Short mmCIF file of C-alpha atoms and ligand atoms in Angstrom, two decimals:
data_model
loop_
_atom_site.label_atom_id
_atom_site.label_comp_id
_atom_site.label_asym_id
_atom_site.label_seq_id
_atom_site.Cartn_x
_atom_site.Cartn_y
_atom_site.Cartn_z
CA UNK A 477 92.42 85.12 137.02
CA UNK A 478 94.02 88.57 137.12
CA UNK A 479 91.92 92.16 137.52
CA UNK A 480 94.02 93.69 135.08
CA UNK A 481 95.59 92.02 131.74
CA UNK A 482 97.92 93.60 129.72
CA UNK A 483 98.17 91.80 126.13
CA UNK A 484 101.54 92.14 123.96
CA UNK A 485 105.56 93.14 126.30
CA UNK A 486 106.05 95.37 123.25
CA UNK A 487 106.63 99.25 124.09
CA UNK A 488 102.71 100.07 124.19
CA UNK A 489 102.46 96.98 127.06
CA UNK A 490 105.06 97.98 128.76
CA UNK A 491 104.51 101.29 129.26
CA UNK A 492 100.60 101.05 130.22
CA UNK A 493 101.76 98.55 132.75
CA UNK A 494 104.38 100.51 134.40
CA UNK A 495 101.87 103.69 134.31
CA UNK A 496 99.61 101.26 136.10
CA UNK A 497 101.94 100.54 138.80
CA UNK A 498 102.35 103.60 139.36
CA UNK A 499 98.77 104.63 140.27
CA UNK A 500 99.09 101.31 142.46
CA UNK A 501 97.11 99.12 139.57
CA UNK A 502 98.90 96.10 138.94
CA UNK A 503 98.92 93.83 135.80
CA UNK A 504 99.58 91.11 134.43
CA UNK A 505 101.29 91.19 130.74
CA UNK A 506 100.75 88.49 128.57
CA UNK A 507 103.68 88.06 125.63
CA UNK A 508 103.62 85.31 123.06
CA UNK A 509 107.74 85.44 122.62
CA UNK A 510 110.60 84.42 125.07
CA UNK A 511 111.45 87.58 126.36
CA UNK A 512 109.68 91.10 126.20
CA UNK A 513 110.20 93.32 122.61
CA UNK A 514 109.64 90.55 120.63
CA UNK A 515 108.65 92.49 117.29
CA UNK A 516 112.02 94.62 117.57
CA UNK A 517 114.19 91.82 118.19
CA UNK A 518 113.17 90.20 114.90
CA UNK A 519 113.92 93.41 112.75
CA UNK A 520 116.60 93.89 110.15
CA UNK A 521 120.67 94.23 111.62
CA UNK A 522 120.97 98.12 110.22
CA UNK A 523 118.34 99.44 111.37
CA UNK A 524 117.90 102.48 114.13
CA UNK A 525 114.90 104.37 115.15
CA UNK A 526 114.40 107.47 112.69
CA UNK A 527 112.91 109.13 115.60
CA UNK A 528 115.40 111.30 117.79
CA UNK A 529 116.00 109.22 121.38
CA UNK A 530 114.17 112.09 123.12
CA UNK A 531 111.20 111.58 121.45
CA UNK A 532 111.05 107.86 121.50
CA UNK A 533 111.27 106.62 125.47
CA UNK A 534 108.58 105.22 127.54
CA UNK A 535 107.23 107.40 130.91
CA UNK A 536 109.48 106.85 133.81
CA UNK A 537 112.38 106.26 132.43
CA UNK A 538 114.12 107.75 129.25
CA UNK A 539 116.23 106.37 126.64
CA UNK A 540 119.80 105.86 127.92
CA UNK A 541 121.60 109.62 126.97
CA UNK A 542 124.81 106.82 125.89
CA UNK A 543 122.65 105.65 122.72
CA UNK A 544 123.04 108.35 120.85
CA UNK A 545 120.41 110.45 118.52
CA UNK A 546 119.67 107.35 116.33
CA UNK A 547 118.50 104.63 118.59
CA UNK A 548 119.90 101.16 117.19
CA UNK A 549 117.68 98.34 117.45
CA UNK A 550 119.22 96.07 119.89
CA UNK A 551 119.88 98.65 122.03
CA UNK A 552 116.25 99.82 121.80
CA UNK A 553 115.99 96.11 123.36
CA UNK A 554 118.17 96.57 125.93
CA UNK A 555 116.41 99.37 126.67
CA UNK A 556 112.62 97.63 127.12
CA UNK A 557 114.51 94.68 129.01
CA UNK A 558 115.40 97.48 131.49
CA UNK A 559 112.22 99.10 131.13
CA UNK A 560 110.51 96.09 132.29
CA UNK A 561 113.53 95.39 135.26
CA UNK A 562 113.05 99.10 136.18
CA UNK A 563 109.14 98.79 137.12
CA UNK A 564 109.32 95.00 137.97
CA UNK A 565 106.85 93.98 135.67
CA UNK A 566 105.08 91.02 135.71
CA UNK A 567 105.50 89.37 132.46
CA UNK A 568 104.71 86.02 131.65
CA UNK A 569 106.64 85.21 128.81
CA UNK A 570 105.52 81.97 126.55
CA UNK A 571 102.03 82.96 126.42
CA UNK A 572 100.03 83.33 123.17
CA UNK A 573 96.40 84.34 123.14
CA UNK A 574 94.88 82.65 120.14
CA UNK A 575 91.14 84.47 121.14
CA UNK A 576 89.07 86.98 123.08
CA UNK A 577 85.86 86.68 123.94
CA UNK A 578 83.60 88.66 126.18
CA UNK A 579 82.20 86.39 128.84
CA UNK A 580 79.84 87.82 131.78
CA UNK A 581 81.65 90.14 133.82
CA UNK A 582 85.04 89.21 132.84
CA UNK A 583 87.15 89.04 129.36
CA UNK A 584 88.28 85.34 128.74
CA UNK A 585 91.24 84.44 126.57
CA UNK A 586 92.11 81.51 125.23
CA UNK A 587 95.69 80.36 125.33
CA UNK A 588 97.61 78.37 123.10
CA UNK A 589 98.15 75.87 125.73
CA UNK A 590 94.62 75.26 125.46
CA UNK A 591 94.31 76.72 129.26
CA UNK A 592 92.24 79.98 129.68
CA UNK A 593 93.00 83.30 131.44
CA UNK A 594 90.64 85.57 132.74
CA UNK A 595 90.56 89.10 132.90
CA UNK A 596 88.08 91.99 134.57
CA UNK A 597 90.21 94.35 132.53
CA UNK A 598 91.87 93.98 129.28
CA UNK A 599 94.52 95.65 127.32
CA UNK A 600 95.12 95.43 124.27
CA UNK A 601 98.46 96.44 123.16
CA UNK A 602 99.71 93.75 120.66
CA UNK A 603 100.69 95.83 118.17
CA UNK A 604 99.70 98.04 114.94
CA UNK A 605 102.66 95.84 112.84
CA UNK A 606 101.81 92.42 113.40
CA UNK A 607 100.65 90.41 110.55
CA UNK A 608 103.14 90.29 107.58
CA UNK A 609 101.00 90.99 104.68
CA UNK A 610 101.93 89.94 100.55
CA UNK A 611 99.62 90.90 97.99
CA UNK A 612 98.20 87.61 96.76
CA UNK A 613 99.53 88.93 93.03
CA UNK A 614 97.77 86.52 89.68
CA UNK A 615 100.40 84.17 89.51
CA UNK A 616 102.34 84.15 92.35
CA UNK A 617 102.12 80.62 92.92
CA UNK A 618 103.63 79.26 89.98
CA UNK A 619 106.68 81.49 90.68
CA UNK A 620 109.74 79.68 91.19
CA UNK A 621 112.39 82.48 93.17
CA UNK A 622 112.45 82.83 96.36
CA UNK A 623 110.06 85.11 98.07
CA UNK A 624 110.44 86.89 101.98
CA UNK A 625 108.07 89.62 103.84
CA UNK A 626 110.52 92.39 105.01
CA UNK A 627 110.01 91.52 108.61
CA UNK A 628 112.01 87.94 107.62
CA UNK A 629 114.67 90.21 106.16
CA UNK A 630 117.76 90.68 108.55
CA UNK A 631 120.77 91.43 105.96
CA UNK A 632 122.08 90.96 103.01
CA UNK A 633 124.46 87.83 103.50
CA UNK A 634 122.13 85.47 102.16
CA UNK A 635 121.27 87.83 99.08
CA UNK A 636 124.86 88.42 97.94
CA UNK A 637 125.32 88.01 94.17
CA UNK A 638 121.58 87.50 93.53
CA UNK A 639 119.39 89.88 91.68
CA UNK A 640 116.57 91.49 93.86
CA UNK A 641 113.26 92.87 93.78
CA UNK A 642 112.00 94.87 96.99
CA UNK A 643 108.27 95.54 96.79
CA UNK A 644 107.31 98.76 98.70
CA UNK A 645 109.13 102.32 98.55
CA UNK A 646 107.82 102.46 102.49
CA UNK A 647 110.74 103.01 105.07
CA UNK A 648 111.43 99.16 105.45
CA UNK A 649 111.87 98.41 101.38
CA UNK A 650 113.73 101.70 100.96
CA UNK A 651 116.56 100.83 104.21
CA UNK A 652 116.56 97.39 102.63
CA UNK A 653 117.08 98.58 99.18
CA UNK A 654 120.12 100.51 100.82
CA UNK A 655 121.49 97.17 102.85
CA UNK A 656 121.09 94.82 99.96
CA UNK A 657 123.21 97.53 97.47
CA UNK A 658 126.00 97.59 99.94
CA UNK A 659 125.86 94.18 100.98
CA UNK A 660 126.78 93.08 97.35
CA UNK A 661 123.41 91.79 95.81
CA UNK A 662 124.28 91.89 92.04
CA UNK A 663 121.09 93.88 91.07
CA UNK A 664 118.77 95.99 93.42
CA UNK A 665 115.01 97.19 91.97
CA UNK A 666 112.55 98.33 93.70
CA UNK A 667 109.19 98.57 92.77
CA UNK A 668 107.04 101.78 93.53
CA UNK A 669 102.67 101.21 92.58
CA UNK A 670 102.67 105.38 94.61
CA UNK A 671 105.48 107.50 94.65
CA UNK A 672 106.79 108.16 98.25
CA UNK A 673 106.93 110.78 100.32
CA UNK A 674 110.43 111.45 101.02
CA UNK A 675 112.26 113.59 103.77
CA UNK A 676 115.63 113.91 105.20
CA UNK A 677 115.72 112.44 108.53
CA UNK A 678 117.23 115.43 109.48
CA UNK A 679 118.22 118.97 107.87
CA UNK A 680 120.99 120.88 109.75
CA UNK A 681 120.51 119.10 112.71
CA UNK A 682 116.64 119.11 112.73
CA UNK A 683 115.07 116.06 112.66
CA UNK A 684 111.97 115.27 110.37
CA UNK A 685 110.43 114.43 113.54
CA UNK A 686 110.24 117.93 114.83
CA UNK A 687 108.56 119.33 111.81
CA UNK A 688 105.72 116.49 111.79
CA UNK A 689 104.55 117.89 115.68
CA UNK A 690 105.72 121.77 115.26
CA UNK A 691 103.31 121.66 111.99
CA UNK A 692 101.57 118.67 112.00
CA UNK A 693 98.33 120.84 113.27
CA UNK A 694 98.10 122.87 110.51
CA UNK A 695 95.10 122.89 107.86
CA UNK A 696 95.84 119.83 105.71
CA UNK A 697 96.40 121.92 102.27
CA UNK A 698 98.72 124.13 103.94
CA UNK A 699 100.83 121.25 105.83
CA UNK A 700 100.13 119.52 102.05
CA UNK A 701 102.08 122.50 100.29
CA UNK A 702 104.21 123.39 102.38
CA UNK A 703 105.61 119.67 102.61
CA UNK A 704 106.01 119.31 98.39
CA UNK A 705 107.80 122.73 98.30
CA UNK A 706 110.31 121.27 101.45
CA UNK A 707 110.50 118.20 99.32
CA UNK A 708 111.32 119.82 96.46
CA UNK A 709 114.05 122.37 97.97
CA UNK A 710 115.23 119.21 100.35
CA UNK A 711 115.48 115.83 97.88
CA UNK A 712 117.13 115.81 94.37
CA UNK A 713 114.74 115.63 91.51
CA UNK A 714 114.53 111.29 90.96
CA UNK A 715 112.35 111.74 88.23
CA UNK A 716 115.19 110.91 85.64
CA UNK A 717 115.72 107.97 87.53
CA UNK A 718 112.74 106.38 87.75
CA UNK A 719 110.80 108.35 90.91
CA UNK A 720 108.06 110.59 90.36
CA UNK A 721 106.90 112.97 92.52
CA UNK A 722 104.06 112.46 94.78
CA UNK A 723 100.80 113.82 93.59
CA UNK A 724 98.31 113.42 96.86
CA UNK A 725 99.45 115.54 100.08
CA UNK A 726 101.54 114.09 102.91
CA UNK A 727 98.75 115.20 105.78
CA UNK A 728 96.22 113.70 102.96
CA UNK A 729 97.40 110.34 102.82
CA UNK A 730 98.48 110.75 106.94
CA UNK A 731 94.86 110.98 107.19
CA UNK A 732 93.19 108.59 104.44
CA UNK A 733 95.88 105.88 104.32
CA UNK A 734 97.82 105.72 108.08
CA UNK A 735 100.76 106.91 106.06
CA UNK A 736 103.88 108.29 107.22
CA UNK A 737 106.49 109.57 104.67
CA UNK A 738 110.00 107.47 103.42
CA UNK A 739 112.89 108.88 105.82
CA UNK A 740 115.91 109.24 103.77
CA UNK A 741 118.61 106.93 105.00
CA UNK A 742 120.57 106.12 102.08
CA UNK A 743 118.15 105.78 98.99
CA UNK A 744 118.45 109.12 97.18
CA UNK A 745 121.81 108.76 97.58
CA UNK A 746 121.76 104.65 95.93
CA UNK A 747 118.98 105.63 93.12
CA UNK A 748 121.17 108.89 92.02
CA UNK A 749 124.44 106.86 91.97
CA UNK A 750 121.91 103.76 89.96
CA UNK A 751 122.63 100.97 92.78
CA UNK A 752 119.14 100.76 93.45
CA UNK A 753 116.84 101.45 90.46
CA UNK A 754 113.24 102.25 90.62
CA UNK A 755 110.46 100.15 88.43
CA UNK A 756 106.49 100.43 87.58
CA UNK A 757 104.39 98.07 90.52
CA UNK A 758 104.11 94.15 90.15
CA UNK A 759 100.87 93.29 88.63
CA UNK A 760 101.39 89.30 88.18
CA UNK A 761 103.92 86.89 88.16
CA UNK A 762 104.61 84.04 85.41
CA UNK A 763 106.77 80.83 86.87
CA UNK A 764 110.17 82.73 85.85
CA UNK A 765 109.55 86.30 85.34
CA UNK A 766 107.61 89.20 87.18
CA UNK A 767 105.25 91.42 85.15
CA UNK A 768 105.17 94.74 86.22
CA UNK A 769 102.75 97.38 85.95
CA UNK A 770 104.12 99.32 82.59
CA UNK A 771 104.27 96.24 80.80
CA UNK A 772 107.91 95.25 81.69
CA UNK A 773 108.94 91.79 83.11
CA UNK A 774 111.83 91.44 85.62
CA UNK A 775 113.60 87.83 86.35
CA UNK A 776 114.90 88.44 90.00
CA UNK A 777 116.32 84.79 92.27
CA UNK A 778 114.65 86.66 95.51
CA UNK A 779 111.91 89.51 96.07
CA UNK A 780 111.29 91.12 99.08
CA UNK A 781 107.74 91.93 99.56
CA UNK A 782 107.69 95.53 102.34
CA UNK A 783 104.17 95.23 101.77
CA UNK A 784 103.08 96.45 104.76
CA UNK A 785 101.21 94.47 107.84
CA UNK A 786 97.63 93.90 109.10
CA UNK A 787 96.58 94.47 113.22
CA UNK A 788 95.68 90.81 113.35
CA UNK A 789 92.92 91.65 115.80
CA UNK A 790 90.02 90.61 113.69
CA UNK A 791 91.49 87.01 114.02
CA UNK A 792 91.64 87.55 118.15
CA UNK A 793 88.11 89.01 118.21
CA UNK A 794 84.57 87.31 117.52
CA UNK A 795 82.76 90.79 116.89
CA UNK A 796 83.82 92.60 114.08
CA UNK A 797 82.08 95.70 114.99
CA UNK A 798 84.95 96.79 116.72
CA UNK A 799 87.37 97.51 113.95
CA UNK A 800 87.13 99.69 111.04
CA UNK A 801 87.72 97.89 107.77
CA UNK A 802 91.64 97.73 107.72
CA UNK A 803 91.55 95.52 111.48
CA UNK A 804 92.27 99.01 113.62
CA UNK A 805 90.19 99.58 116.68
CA UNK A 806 87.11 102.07 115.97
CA UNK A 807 88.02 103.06 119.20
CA UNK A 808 91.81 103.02 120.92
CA UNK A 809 93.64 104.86 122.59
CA UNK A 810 92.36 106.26 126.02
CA UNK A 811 88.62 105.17 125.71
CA UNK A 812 87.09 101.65 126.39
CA UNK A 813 85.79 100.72 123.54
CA UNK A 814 83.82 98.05 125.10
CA UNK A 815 83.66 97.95 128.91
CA UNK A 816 86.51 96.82 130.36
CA UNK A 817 88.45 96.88 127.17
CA UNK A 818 90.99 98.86 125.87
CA UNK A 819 93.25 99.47 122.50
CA UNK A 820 96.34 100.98 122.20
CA UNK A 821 99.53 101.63 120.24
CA UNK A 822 96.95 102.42 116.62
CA UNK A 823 98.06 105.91 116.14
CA UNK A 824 99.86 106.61 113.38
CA UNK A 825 100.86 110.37 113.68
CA UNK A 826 103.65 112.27 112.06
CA UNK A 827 105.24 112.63 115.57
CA UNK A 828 106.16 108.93 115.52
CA UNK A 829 104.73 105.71 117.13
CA UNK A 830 106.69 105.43 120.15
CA UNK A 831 106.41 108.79 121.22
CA UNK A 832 102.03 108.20 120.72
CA UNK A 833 101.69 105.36 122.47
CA UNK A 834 103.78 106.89 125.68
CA UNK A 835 101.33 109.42 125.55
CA UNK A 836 98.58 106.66 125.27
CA UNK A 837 99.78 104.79 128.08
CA UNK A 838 99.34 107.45 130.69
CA UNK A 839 95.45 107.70 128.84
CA UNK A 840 94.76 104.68 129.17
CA UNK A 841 96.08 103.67 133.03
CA UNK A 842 94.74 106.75 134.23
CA UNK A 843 91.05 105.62 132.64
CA UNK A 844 91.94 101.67 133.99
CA UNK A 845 93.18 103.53 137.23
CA UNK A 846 89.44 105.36 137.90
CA UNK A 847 87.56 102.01 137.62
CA UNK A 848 90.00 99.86 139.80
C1 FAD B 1196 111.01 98.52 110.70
C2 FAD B 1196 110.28 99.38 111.68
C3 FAD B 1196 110.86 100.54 112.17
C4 FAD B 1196 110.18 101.35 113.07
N1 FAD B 1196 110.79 102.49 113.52
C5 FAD B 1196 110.13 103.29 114.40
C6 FAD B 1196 110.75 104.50 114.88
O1 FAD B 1196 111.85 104.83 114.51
N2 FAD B 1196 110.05 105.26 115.76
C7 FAD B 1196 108.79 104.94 116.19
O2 FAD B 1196 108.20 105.69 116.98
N3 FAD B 1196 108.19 103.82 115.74
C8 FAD B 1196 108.81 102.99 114.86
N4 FAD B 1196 108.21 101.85 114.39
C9 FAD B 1196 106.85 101.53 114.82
C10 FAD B 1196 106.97 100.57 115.99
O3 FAD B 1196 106.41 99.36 115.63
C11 FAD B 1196 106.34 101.13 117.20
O4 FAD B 1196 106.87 102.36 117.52
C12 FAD B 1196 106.44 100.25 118.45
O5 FAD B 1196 107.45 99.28 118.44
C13 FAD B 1196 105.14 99.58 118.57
O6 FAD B 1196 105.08 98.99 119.84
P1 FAD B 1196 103.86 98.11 120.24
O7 FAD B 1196 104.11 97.70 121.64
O8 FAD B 1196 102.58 98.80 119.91
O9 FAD B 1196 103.92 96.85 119.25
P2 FAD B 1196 105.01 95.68 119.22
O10 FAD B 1196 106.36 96.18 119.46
O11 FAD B 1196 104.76 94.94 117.96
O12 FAD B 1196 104.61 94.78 120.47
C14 FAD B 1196 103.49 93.93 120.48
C15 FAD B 1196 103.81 92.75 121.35
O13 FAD B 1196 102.64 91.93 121.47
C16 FAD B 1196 103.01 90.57 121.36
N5 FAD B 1196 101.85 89.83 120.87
C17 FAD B 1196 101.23 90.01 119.68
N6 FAD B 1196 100.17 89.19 119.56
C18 FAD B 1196 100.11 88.46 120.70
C19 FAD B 1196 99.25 87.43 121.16
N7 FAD B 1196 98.20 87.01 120.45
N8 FAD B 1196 99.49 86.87 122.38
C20 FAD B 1196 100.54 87.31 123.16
N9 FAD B 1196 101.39 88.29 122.74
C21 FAD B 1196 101.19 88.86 121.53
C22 FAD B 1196 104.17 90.59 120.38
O14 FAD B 1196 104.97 89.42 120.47
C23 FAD B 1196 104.90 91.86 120.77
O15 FAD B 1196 105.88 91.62 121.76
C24 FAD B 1196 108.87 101.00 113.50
C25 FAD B 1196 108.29 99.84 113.01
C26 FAD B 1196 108.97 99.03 112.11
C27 FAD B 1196 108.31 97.79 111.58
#
């Protein structure tokens, strides 16, 4: 029995929690992994936040100055370990919820020890990446390779000499792209259904970041124009290579789609140089050979699918009036959106995740705060 449950020792838990505290609410945080930061301890060996440190710690207690601009993922762990140290957090590690259900006055959760855990207060912070999703493509079955979601991709070791297929020109399948070129895979494509947005992750200094909140208010044709012409003075022409230019506005598919553009890393650089080559979509698979959307067919040994990810929360919930039709919240992010219950860490903003769901935390324990 606790008076205030915290679900998910990712960032968005962690943060609420320690805001808590620090109105004199405590919580308890329940985390399915061993130790807190689960979902970033699983990601791929290269990568770094592509949002500046500044702009990416939790309330209370910034990012360490002696990480530098470009936050590396372990020591963005290091970091929530400390987090959690800093606030003395109570954390029970080990603890999956496997459902939610309203009951009477309290929330009730079942466990995955079969045990249950009540709750007058419930947060929900589990995260807005957390169910691998692949495209169940005609075919796929009968394929033979070898096929991964990006979040089991760490680096290239295991892909050396073998001719890949990353599915997704997102941020994930283009850093990938980058690893598995200089991490000797003998053949790198990457297959692109909608041409990405792509910026530099920074331009003299000033980070991508920056421009998403300076302008990110801005009527959406004028953010949408004033982003392609950037593009087009900021990123080489790919078209001769295989990468058209986008057709739909940035701030369009922000708002229609959750989408946030492909920082540049290392791609334009790989598809110019033709280490990583750009293809038409997968439409089907036969048991050797991939068919692709312009009537090619690829053989790759391995494709990795960056398909993307689901919330997972319809699974955890009985009522399904509570999400819109993708599994995100109708309502998250400061508001109950039932009583006693609480989203957060849904946002997807041009002014990056981490930085939104800092700002959510202090919403969200102040609301928790008034009712405790
Ligand atoms: C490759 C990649 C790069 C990214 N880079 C950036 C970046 O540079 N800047 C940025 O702002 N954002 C970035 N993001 C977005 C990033 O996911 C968020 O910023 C942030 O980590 C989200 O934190 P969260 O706490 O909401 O979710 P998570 O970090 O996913 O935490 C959710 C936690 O809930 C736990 N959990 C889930 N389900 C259950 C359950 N049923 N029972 C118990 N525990 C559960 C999980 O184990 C996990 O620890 C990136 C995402 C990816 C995938």
């Amino acid at each position: 029995m606790a008076n205030v449950t915290v679900l998910g020792a990712g960032a968005a838990g962690l943060a609420v929690a320690a805001q808590l505290k620090a109105n004199g609410v405590d919580s308890v945080v329940l985390e399915r992994g061993p130790e807190v930061a689960t979902s970033w301890r699983g990601r791929y060996d290269r990568l770094r936040l592509h949002t500046v440190r500044r702009l990416s710690g939790l309330p209370g207690f910034p990012i360490p100055r002696e990480y530098g601009r470009w936050v590396r993922r372990d020591d963005l762990v290091r970091y929530l370990e400390a987090y959690r140290e800093r606030f003395a957090l109570d954390v029970r590690t080990g603890t999956t919820v496997e459902r939610v259900k309203p009951g009477g006055e309290r929330w009730s959760m079942q466990l995955a020890d079969g045990s249950e855990h009540t709750s007058r207060t419930l947060i929900v912070a589990t995260g807005y990446l957390h169910t691998p999703v692949i495209p169940q493509w005609p075919g796929l079955a009968s394929w033979t390779g070898t096929l991964i979601h990006s979040s089991a991709y760490r680096n290239a070791e295991p892909f050396r000499g073998k001719n890949v297929l990353v599915v997704g020109p997102g941020n994930s399948g283009a850093e990938i792209s980058t690893d598995l070129a200089e991490g000797g895979a003998a053949s790198v494509s990457l297959a692109v259904r909608t041409p990405p947005h792509i910026v530099r992750r920074a331009t003299a200094g000033w980070p991508a970041q920056m421009n998403g909140l300076l302008l990110g208010g801005l009527p959406e044709p004028v953010f949408n124009s004033m982003a392609a012409t950037m593009a087009r003075m900021e990123v080489p022409d790919l078209r001769p290579y295989g990468l058209a230019r986008p057709t739909e506005g940035l701030k369009t598919r922000l708002r229609t789609q959750r989408y946030v553009p492909l920082q540049d890393v290392g791609i334009v650089r790989d598809v110019l140089a033709g280490r990583v080559r750009p293809v038409a979509a997968v439409e089907s698979f036969t048991e050797n050979a991939v068919r692709l959307a312009d009537g090619t067919t690829l053989t790759p040994d391995v494709i990795v699918a960056a398909t993307g990810y689901g919330t997972g929360l319809t699974k955890l919930f009985d009522d399904p009036t509570l999400f819109d039709d993708t599994g995100v919240p109708l309502v998250h992010g400061g508001p109950s959106a039932r009583p006693g219950l609480y989203f957060m860490g849904y946002n997807v903003t041009l002014g990056g995740m981490l930085r939104e769901l800092a700002i959510e935390s202090r919403r969200v324990a102040r609301a928790v705060s008034a009712l405790s």
